[in-house]
Amino acid sequence: MRRTLFNEDHEAFRETLRAFIEAEVVPVYDEWLAAGQAPRDFYYKLAELGVFGIKVDEEYGGAGIDSYKFEAVLYEETARAGVSFGGSGVHVLLGLPYIKLLATDEQKKRYLPKFVAGEEMWAIAMTEPGTGSDLAGMKTTAKLSEDGTHYVLNGAKTFITGGVHADRMIVCARTSAPTAEDRRHGISLFVVDTKAEGYSVGRKLDKLGLKTSDTAELAFVDVKVPVEDLLGEENKGFYYLGHNLASERWGIAYGAYAQAKAAIRFAKDYVQQRTVFGQPVAAFQNTKFELAACQAEVDAAEAVADRATEALDAGELTPAEAASAKLFCTEVAHRVIDRCLQLHGGYGFMNEYPIARLYADNRVNRIYGGTSEIMKTIIAKDMGL
């Protein structure tokens, strides 16, 4: 079946991006893995490439293209090369939608030019120790000062991707207590300067996978946040989070599909080169059947990912549809990557092979952005169950 998601502009971007990855990422990727993060200077290179400004209006230095398809190309090309762009993904996929949806004109003038240029990297802090996917249970507070000029932020966050390099952090905090009728009430969003007094980055977390992504613990002790940096209206933060979770879950779904597609490429190359019992591994019927089954699953995941992308671009991707796409694509990727690693035999367990790193990187897809169990709950609720 002919794929219709991309046009000539997307394919031209793909060629540019592929050349960039080969020149700027592949030669130094092992150094990034050893360091546990991509270097901060790399994000300036992404900015020069135009990656951060694709969906930003031209008046703020962007290209003004209101589409997620260029991000889809990025997911495919990084997966194809067996690399990642560190924690920069949250900058665009998570940070930008909140700015575009909630920021005032004055805030956009302050935030977006530096966002596009990579001078200020953004991330978002939702998860707290002990709460996990239960965002309504957050304990971090932001209390308005007596003179009304600033909020005082106190609390802690964990599992914050991009937390080490971030210059601006969107922090979710309670400005009011939950009500008996609605425990989600009272959450607000704030744009916090990470250099503010009382803001601290704790451990850079040592993860199973995503080794080049800086993930950290954060702490806030009497951090003063100017009222001008309240994002949106007070106490409506949970609604805003729900609104933007669809795009976040699309990103995880599409990334998982891209990883599964890449896994087949890695496995196919390996079994054609590896010889056992006097013939290539690819010559065995089991190998052919395994890869054929994987290809069929990836074809289905591609259709789901493409459909979700079109719906997201049209502003029609519902929370339940996003949950369904995330659940399906991440589960497919789990099965496909595992089977492709098996075809590598013992070498699949060696980190020098991209399939091993992909196996570790992929595992979190069924956890972050809402666990698979949470996705099933959302889908079942939408079914009236």
XYZ file of C-alpha atoms in Angstrom:
385
model
C 0.000 0.000 0.000
C 1.297 3.426 -0.909
C 1.907 5.633 2.087
C 0.398 9.128 1.844
C 1.451 10.780 5.111
C 4.443 12.709 3.774
C 4.976 15.096 0.864
C 8.079 16.420 -0.915
C 8.835 18.944 1.843
C 8.874 16.193 4.464
C 11.147 14.028 2.325
C 13.537 16.934 1.748
C 13.639 17.457 5.525
C 14.314 13.723 5.924
C 17.362 13.922 3.648
C 18.718 16.930 5.534
C 18.082 15.303 8.880
C 19.687 12.008 7.853
C 22.835 13.805 6.724
C 22.886 15.814 9.962
C 22.608 12.665 12.079
C 25.414 10.948 10.189
C 27.697 13.966 10.562
C 26.842 15.325 14.018
C 25.457 12.440 16.074
C 26.660 9.003 14.970
C 30.410 9.742 15.343
C 30.027 10.961 18.954
C 27.050 8.932 20.148
C 29.135 6.529 22.224
C 30.547 9.549 24.094
C 26.993 10.708 24.847
C 26.095 7.263 26.141
C 29.124 7.234 28.427
C 28.319 10.735 29.717
C 24.654 9.878 30.263
C 23.427 12.899 28.318
C 23.817 14.844 25.106
C 25.983 17.969 25.457
C 24.169 21.271 25.843
C 25.927 22.689 22.778
C 24.229 20.081 20.607
C 20.892 21.775 21.176
C 22.208 24.920 19.506
C 22.961 22.806 16.449
C 19.388 21.524 16.441
C 18.197 25.114 16.654
C 20.373 26.083 13.674
C 18.875 23.186 11.755
C 15.447 24.677 12.422
C 14.099 21.754 14.446
C 12.852 23.911 17.327
C 11.033 26.458 15.202
C 9.015 24.399 12.759
C 5.681 24.984 14.511
C 6.492 28.417 15.948
C 4.943 31.459 14.268
C 7.204 33.433 11.943
C 6.959 36.589 14.057
C 8.889 34.771 16.784
C 11.543 33.345 14.463
C 9.892 30.078 13.481
C 8.640 28.562 10.238
C 4.956 28.748 11.153
C 4.119 25.212 9.992
C 1.280 23.855 12.097
C 1.952 20.146 11.616
C 3.420 17.239 13.550
C 4.604 15.460 10.403
C 8.103 16.913 10.574
C 8.396 15.532 14.114
C 7.239 12.189 12.735
C 10.138 12.276 10.280
C 12.491 13.051 13.162
C 11.238 10.022 15.102
C 11.788 7.789 12.091
C 15.268 9.048 11.290
C 16.670 8.922 14.821
C 15.278 5.396 15.272
C 16.673 4.341 11.900
C 20.157 5.461 12.958
C 19.842 3.924 16.430
C 20.379 7.276 18.149
C 18.418 9.920 20.019
C 18.650 13.691 20.394
C 18.988 13.518 24.161
C 16.352 15.276 26.223
C 15.539 17.778 23.498
C 12.345 15.992 22.508
C 10.405 17.376 25.463
C 11.413 20.889 24.428
C 9.210 20.740 21.328
C 6.735 17.936 21.959
C 5.864 18.870 25.552
C 6.942 22.455 26.092
C 5.723 24.135 22.912
C 2.049 23.038 23.006
C 1.606 24.676 26.407
C 3.155 27.923 25.218
C 1.006 28.002 22.091
C -2.172 27.110 23.962
C -1.801 29.183 27.114
C 0.789 31.949 26.812
C -0.304 35.563 26.465
C 1.117 37.690 23.646
C 3.503 39.260 26.148
C 4.678 35.851 27.324
C 5.165 34.591 23.775
C 7.367 37.591 23.006
C 9.500 36.739 26.029
C 9.582 32.989 25.615
C 9.483 31.978 21.974
C 12.504 33.718 20.340
C 14.829 32.086 22.888
C 12.912 28.811 22.550
C 13.509 28.730 18.784
C 17.177 29.675 19.124
C 17.867 27.001 21.734
C 18.955 29.679 24.178
C 16.322 28.490 26.641
C 15.527 24.778 26.745
C 12.118 23.825 28.135
C 10.782 20.819 30.019
C 7.738 20.039 32.133
C 7.566 18.777 35.721
C 4.439 16.774 36.500
C 5.354 13.535 38.269
C 6.090 13.509 41.980
C 7.600 10.867 44.268
C 4.789 8.563 45.333
C 2.142 9.772 42.875
C 3.192 8.291 39.506
C 0.351 8.563 37.003
C -2.007 10.023 39.640
C -1.440 13.679 38.775
C -4.383 14.768 40.921
C -2.450 13.543 43.937
C 0.405 16.042 43.555
C 1.594 17.818 46.714
C 3.785 20.620 45.314
C 2.261 23.985 46.243
C 2.389 27.534 44.898
C 1.030 30.175 47.251
C 0.414 33.757 46.208
C 2.443 36.298 48.189
C 0.678 38.874 50.348
C 1.604 41.695 47.967
C 0.341 39.678 44.978
C 3.563 40.012 42.974
C 4.717 36.412 43.009
C 3.956 32.833 43.984
C 6.064 30.847 46.444
C 6.764 27.348 45.148
C 7.560 24.390 47.419
C 7.743 20.692 46.670
C 9.548 18.036 44.656
C 9.327 16.310 41.278
C 10.925 13.201 39.824
C 11.472 11.450 36.474
C 11.761 14.851 34.768
C 13.106 14.376 31.249
C 15.290 17.270 30.175
C 15.559 18.305 33.819
C 19.324 18.754 33.878
C 19.673 21.047 30.858
C 16.353 22.904 31.197
C 16.438 26.685 31.452
C 12.671 27.007 31.797
C 10.540 24.431 33.559
C 6.755 24.259 33.369
C 5.915 23.223 36.921
C 2.533 21.828 37.929
C 1.601 22.880 41.445
C -1.396 23.259 43.730
C -2.718 26.779 44.160
C -5.887 25.538 45.894
C -6.882 22.435 47.803
C -8.876 19.744 45.964
C -12.605 19.706 46.584
C -14.722 16.790 47.727
C -16.391 16.758 44.328
C -13.228 17.151 42.246
C -9.772 16.173 43.500
C -8.304 17.499 40.241
C -9.295 21.057 41.129
C -6.653 23.531 42.234
C -3.686 22.701 39.992
C -1.953 25.525 38.117
C 0.969 25.752 35.708
C 3.991 28.006 36.142
C 6.979 28.825 33.941
C 9.912 28.671 36.354
C 13.396 30.014 35.727
C 15.690 27.139 36.695
C 18.286 29.624 37.945
C 15.871 31.015 40.537
C 16.943 30.868 44.175
C 15.605 27.756 45.888
C 15.300 25.761 42.660
C 17.645 22.789 42.627
C 18.374 19.807 40.406
C 18.996 16.654 42.408
C 20.230 13.359 41.060
C 20.580 12.791 37.348
C 18.738 9.492 37.347
C 20.475 6.330 36.189
C 17.941 4.673 33.896
C 17.640 1.281 32.236
C 17.495 2.931 28.810
C 17.379 6.358 27.150
C 20.912 6.868 28.379
C 21.507 10.104 26.454
C 18.385 11.727 27.883
C 18.982 13.817 31.009
C 16.339 12.790 33.532
C 16.409 14.334 36.978
C 14.864 14.919 40.364
C 13.884 18.507 41.177
C 13.298 20.322 44.453
C 11.690 23.715 45.154
C 12.262 25.540 48.418
C 10.491 28.910 48.602
C 11.083 29.563 44.907
C 9.650 32.932 43.902
C 7.736 32.810 40.621
C 6.531 36.185 39.260
C 2.786 36.332 38.615
C 3.689 37.170 35.014
C 4.872 33.569 34.658
C 1.570 31.924 35.550
C 0.656 29.934 32.433
C -3.057 30.044 31.722
C -5.612 30.528 34.496
C -5.271 29.528 38.102
C -6.659 26.146 39.134
C -7.245 24.944 35.550
C -3.950 23.128 35.199
C -5.393 19.626 35.207
C -7.626 20.526 32.269
C -4.618 21.911 30.391
C -2.602 18.778 31.113
C -5.416 16.617 29.791
C -5.689 18.753 26.666
C -2.025 18.336 25.771
C -1.644 14.712 26.819
C -3.078 13.674 23.446
C -0.086 15.114 21.585
C 2.341 13.656 24.124
C 0.824 10.202 23.743
C 0.870 10.549 19.969
C 4.603 11.209 20.209
C 5.182 8.090 22.280
C 3.036 6.012 19.918
C 4.780 7.278 16.814
C 8.207 6.911 18.371
C 7.418 3.311 19.326
C 6.293 2.505 15.787
C 9.516 4.041 14.439
C 11.576 1.958 16.857
C 9.817 -1.241 15.780
C 10.434 -0.411 12.134
C 14.105 0.214 12.894
C 14.374 -3.074 14.794
C 13.371 -4.990 11.677
C 16.019 -3.130 9.694
C 18.705 -3.995 12.269
C 17.633 -7.641 12.414
C 17.386 -8.017 8.647
C 20.903 -6.612 8.159
C 22.292 -8.864 10.877
C 20.738 -12.162 9.726
C 21.875 -11.556 6.154
C 25.477 -11.117 7.287
C 25.686 -13.667 10.113
C 26.542 -17.217 9.057
C 25.824 -20.382 11.096
C 25.961 -24.011 10.036
C 27.408 -22.892 6.737
C 24.631 -20.548 5.666
C 23.283 -17.087 6.481
C 20.828 -16.933 9.380
C 18.420 -15.298 6.916
C 18.245 -18.569 4.964
C 16.460 -20.430 7.751
C 12.686 -20.658 7.523
C 12.255 -19.628 11.153
C 14.113 -16.388 10.482
C 11.942 -15.612 7.497
C 8.747 -16.378 9.386
C 9.774 -14.310 12.411
C 10.669 -11.249 10.353
C 7.561 -11.621 8.212
C 5.375 -11.681 11.331
C 7.197 -8.638 12.668
C 6.713 -6.794 9.378
C 2.972 -7.482 9.444
C 2.728 -6.036 12.954
C 4.741 -2.964 11.996
C 2.551 -2.423 8.932
C -0.470 -2.315 11.235
C 1.297 0.021 13.675
C 2.250 2.313 10.793
C -1.396 2.588 9.767
C -2.416 3.450 13.335
C 0.432 5.953 13.742
C -0.310 7.641 10.414
C -4.018 7.900 11.155
C -3.290 9.410 14.564
C -0.899 11.911 12.973
C -3.502 13.086 10.483
C -6.088 13.411 13.256
C -3.661 15.357 15.447
C -2.827 17.763 12.622
C -6.543 18.293 12.051
C -7.127 18.965 15.760
C -9.378 15.919 15.968
C -7.317 13.398 17.962
C -9.377 12.572 21.043
C -7.856 11.471 24.370
C -9.266 7.969 23.879
C -7.889 7.724 20.330
C -4.478 8.895 21.516
C -4.587 6.325 24.306
C -5.520 3.610 21.829
C -2.684 4.552 19.479
C -0.187 4.619 22.335
C -1.354 1.288 23.718
C -1.284 -0.471 20.349
C 1.994 0.932 19.006
C 3.934 0.462 22.231
C 2.742 -3.120 22.631
C 3.630 -3.889 19.010
C 7.072 -2.359 19.485
C 7.609 -4.441 22.624
C 6.876 -7.680 20.767
C 8.756 -6.813 17.579
C 11.921 -5.535 19.237
C 12.071 -8.567 21.505
C 11.788 -10.951 18.540
C 14.371 -9.005 16.532
C 16.793 -9.132 19.444
C 16.253 -12.908 19.645
C 17.350 -13.222 16.028
C 20.666 -11.621 16.984
C 21.370 -14.409 19.458
C 23.974 -13.552 22.094
C 25.093 -10.482 20.171
C 21.664 -8.966 20.715
C 22.545 -8.691 24.382
C 25.647 -6.615 23.684
C 25.264 -2.848 23.964
C 27.532 -2.296 20.979
C 24.643 -3.504 18.822
C 21.828 -0.983 18.283
C 19.153 -3.621 18.901
C 20.307 -3.960 22.528
C 20.081 -0.229 23.152
C 16.737 -0.128 21.378
C 15.428 -2.920 23.595
C 16.293 -0.922 26.721
C 15.082 2.410 25.326
C 11.744 0.998 24.245
C 10.698 -0.431 27.596
C 9.655 2.895 29.104
C 7.138 3.554 26.318
C 4.560 1.433 28.137
C 5.105 3.428 31.331
C 5.589 7.144 30.735
C 2.909 9.393 29.342
C 0.512 7.127 31.251
C 1.001 3.388 31.720
C -0.616 0.819 29.445
C -3.047 0.116 32.264
C -4.062 3.785 32.371
C -4.517 3.717 28.574
C -6.861 0.757 28.900
C -8.836 2.591 31.572
C -9.256 5.622 29.286
C -10.302 3.474 26.340
C -12.762 1.467 28.439
C -14.320 4.647 29.818
C -14.753 5.971 26.280
C -16.513 2.692 25.438
C -19.012 3.381 28.206
C -17.625 0.655 30.441
